[in-house]
Short mmCIF file of C-alpha atoms in Angstrom, two decimals:
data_model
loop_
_atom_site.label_atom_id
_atom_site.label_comp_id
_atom_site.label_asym_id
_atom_site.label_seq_id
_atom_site.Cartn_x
_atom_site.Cartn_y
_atom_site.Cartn_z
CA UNK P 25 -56.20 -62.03 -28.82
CA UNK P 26 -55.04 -63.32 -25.20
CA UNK P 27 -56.94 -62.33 -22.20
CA UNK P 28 -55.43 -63.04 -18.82
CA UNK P 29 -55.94 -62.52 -15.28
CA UNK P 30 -53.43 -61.56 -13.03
CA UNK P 31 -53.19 -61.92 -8.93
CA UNK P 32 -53.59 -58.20 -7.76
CA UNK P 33 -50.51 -57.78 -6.41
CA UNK P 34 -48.98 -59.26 -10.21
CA UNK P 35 -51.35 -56.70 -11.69
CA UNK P 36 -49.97 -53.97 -9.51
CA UNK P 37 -46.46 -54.40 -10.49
CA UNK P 38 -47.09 -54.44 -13.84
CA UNK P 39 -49.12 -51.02 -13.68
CA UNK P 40 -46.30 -49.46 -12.04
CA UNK P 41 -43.70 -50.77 -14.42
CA UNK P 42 -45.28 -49.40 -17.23
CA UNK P 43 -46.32 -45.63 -15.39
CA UNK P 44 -42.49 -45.64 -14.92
CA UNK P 45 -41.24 -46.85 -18.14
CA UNK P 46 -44.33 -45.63 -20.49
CA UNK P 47 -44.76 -48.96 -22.05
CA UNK P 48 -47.83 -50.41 -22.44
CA UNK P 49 -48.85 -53.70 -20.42
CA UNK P 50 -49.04 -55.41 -23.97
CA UNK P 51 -45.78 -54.84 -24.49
CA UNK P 52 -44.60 -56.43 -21.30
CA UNK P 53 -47.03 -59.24 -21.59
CA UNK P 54 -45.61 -60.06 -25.02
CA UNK P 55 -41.83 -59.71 -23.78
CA UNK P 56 -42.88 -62.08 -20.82
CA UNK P 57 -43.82 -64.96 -23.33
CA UNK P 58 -41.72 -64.96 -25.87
CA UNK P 59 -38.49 -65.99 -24.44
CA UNK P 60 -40.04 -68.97 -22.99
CA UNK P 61 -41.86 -69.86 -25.39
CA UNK P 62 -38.70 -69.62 -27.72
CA UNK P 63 -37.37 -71.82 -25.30
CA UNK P 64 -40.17 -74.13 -25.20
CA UNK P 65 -40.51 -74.42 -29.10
CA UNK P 66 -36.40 -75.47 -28.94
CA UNK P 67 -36.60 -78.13 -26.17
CA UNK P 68 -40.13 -79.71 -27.87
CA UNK P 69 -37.77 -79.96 -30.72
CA UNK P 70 -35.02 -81.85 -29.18
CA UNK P 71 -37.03 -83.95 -27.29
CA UNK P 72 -38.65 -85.25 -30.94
CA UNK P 73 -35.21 -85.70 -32.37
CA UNK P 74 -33.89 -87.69 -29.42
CA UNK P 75 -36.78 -89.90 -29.63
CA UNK P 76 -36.53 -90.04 -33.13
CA UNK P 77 -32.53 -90.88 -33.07
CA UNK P 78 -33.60 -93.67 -30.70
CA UNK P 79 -36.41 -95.32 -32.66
CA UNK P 80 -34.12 -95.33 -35.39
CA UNK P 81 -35.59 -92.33 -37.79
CA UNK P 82 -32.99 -90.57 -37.98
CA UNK P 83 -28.88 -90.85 -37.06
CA UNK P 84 -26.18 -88.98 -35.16
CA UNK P 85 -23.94 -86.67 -36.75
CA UNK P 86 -20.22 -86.20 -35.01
CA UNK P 87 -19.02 -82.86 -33.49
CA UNK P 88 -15.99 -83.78 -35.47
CA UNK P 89 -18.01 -83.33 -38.99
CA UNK P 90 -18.92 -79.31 -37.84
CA UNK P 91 -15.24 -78.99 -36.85
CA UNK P 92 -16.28 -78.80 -33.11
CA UNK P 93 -14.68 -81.32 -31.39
CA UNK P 94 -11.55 -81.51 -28.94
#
């Protein structure tokens, strides 16, 4: 359960989005978070294996080995 509060005018656009679609404010609310936060999980995840490629936990693999390079 998430509970939120909105400016008014954020609050209005929302109502009137979902009178003219006749989707729910849930559904929008969801839809709003998780593309960033699929976003967010991906970059917290490249950030760890950068640092952990330079502390030495863990090595590079070559383009060239997936058959992706020039």
């Amino acid at each position: 359960m998430l509970a939120i509060r909105l400016p008014s005018k954020l609050e209005d656009r929302l109502e009137n989005l979902t009178k003219a679609t006749g989707r729910t404010k849930t559904f929008y609310a969801r839809k709003a978070i998780v593309a960033p936060l699929d976003n967010l999980e991906d970059l917290c995840l490249a950030e760890q294996r950068l640092l952990d490629n330079r502390a030495g936990r863990s090595e590079s693999v070559s383009l060239k080995h997936y058959g992706l390079a020039d």
